[in-house]
Tab-separated table of C-alpha atoms in Angstrom:
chain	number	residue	atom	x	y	z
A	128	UNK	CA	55.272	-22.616	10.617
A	129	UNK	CA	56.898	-25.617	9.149
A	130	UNK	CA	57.405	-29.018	10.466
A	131	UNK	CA	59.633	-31.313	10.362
A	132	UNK	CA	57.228	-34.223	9.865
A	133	UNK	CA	58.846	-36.543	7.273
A	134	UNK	CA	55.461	-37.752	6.353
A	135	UNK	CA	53.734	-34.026	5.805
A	136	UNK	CA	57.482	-33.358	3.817
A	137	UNK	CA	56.540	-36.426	1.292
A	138	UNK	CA	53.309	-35.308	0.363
A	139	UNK	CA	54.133	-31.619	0.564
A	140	UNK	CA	52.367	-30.438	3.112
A	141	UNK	CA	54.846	-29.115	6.148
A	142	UNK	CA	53.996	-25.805	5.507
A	143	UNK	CA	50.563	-26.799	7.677
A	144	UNK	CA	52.224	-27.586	10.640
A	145	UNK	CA	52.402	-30.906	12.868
A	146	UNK	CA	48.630	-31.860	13.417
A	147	UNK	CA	50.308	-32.742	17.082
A	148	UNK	CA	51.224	-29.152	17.809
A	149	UNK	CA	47.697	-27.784	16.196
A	150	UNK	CA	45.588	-30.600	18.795
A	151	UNK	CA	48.387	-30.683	21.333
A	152	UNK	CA	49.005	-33.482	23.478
A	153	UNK	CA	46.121	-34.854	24.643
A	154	UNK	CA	43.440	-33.628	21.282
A	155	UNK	CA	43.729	-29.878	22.086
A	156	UNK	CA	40.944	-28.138	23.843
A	157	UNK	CA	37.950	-29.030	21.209
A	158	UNK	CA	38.283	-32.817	21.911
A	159	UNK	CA	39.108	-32.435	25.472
A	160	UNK	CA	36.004	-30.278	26.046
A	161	UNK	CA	33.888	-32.563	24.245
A	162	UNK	CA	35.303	-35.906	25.588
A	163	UNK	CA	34.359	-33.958	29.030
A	164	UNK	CA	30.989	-33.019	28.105
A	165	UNK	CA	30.499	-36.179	26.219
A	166	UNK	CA	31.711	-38.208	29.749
A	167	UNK	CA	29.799	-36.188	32.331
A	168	UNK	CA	27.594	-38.744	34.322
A	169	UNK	CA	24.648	-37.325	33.329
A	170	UNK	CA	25.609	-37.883	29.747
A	171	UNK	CA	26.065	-41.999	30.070
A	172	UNK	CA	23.081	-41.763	32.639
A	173	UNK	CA	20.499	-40.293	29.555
A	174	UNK	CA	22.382	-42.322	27.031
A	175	UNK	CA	21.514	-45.778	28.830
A	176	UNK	CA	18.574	-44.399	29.466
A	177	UNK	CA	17.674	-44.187	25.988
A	178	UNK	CA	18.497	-47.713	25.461
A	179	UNK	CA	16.774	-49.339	27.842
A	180	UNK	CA	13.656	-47.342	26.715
A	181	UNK	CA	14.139	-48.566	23.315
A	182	UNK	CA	14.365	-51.773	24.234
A	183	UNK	CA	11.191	-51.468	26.648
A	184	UNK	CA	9.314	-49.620	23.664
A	185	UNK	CA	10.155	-52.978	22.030
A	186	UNK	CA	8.353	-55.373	24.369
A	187	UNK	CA	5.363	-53.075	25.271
A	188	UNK	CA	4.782	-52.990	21.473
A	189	UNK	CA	5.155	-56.802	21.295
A	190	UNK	CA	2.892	-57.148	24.278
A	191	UNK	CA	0.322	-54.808	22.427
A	192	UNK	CA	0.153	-56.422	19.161
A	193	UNK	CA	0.673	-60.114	20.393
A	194	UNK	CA	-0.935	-60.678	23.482
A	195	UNK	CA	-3.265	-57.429	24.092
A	196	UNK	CA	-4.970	-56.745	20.413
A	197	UNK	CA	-5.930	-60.259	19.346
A	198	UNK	CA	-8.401	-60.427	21.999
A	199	UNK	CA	-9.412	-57.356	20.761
A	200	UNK	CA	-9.970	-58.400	17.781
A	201	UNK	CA	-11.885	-61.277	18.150
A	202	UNK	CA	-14.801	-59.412	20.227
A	203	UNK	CA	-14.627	-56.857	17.213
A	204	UNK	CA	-15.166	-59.995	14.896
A	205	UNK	CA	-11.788	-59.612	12.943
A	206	UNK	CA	-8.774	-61.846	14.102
A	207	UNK	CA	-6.111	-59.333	13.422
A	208	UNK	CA	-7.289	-55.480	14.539
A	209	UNK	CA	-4.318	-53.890	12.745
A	210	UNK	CA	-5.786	-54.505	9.329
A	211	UNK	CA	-8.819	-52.540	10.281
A	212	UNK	CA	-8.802	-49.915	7.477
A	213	UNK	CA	-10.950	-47.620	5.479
A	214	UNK	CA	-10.389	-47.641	1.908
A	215	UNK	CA	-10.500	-44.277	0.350
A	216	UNK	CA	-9.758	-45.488	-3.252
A	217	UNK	CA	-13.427	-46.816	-4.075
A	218	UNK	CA	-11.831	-50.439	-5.180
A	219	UNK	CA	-12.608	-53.110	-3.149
A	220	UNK	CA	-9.335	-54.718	-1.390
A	221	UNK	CA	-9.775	-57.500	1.376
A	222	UNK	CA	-6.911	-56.777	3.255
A	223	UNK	CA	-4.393	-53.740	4.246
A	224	UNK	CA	-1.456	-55.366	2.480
A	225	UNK	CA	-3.290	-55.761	-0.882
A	226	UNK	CA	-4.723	-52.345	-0.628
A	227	UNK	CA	-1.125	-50.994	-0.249
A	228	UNK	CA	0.504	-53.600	-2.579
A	229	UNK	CA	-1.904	-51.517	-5.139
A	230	UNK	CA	-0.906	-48.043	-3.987
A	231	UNK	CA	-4.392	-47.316	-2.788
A	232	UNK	CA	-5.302	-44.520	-0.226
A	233	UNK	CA	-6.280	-45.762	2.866
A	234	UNK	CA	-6.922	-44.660	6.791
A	235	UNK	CA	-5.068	-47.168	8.948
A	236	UNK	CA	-7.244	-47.129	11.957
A	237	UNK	CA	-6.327	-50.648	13.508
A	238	UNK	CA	-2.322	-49.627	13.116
A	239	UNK	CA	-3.338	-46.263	14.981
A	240	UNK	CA	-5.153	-47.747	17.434
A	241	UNK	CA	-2.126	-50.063	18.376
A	242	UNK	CA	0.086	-47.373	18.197
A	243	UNK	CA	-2.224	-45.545	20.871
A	244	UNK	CA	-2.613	-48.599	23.167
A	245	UNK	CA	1.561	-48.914	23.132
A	246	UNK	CA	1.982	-45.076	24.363
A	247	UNK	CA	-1.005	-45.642	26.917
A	248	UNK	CA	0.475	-49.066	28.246
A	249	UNK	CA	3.871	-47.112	28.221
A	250	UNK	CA	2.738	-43.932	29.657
A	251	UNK	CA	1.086	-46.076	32.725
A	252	UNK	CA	4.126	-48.313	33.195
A	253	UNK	CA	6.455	-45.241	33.184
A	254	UNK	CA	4.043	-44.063	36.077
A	255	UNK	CA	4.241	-46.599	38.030
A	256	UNK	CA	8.306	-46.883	37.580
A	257	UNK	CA	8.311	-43.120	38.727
A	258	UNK	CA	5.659	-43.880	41.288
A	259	UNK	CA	7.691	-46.797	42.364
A	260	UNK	CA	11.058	-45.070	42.932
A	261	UNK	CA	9.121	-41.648	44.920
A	262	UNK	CA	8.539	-43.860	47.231
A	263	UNK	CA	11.925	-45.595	47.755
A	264	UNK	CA	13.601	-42.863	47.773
A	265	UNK	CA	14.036	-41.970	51.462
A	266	UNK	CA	12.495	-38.422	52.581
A	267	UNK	CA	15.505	-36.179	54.334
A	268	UNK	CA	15.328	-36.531	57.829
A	269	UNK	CA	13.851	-33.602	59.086
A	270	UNK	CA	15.752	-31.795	61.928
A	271	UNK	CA	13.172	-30.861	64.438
A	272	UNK	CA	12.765	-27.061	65.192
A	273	UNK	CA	11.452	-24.357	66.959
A	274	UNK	CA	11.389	-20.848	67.228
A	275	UNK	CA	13.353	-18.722	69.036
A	276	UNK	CA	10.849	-16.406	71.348
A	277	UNK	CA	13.066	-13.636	71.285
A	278	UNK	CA	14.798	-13.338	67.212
A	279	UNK	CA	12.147	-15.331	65.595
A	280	UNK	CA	14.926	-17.917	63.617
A	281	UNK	CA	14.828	-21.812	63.735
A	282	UNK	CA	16.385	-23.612	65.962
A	283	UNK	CA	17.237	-27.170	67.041
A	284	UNK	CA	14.599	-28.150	69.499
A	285	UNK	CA	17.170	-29.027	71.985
A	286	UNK	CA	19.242	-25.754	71.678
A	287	UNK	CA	19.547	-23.953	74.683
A	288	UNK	CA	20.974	-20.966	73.606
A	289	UNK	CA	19.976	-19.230	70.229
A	290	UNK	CA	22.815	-19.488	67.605
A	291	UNK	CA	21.956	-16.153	65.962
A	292	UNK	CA	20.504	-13.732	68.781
A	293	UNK	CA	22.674	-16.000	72.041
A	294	UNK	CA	19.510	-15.928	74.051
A	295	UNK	CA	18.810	-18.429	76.712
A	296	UNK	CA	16.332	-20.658	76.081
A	297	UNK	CA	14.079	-21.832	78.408
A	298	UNK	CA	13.373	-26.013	78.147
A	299	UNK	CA	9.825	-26.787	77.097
């Protein structure tokens, strides 16, 4: 199939085709299917979603380390609990960042320890946001119902004849 492309003839390349005719008009059916997939509400919905969790992660961490920890810290007798470590090394170091700045083996305790409180403090505020929106969300109406004496299927409390067996129905 050869084109008539004057740009694929001055490179030498017509006898690929038009790339229009191989996507088609609109990206053929590979871009189209994934601009549709890529588009679907639920998509942008998960993708946002993401986001603003990122960004949350972000200030739960920041509340953690700044505000939460130091207190911490101080009843544990050490200013800063995320340089609690154990040395494994059998040197002597003073502080996590020398102890690394010297390649030494250590167990970072305090920096686990933060990391924990930030997926607990996390974990509970994601509760009560899913808490929080069970309860605004407004429970379906319930259509009131009874059964029908003589067929045994719901219907409306106020019916007076039964939709499915078209026996009266006495009032109650």
């Amino acid at each position: 199939m050869a084109s008539n492309d004057p740009v694929l003839e001055g490179v030498g390349l017509t006898h690929l085709g038009s790339p229009k005719a191989l996507l088609g008009k609109r990206g053929g059916p590979f871009i189209s299917e994934f601009r549709d997939f890529a588009l679907r509400g639920n998509m942008v919905d998960m993708a946002v979603g993401i986001i603003i969790g990122a960004a949350f992660g972000r200030v739960v961490s920041s509340l953690v380390t700044d505000i939460i920890m130091p207190p911490i810290g101080l009843l544990t007798g050490r200013s800063d609990f995320s340089s609690h470590f154990l040395n494994l090394s059998g040197k002597a170091y003073q502080t996590l960042a020398e102890a690394k700045a010297a390649g030494a083996a250590t167990i970072n305790y305090g920096t686990f320890l933060n990391a924990v409180s930030d997926f607990v403090i996390v974990a509970f505020a994601v509760f009560l946001l899913i808490r929080q929106i069970n309860r605004l969300k407004s429970a379906a109406p319930a259509n009131p119902t009874k059964e029908c004496p003589f067929c045994c299927s719901a219907i409306a409390v106020r019916a007076t004849r039964c939709p499915n067996c078209t026996s009266a129905i006495a009032s109650a």
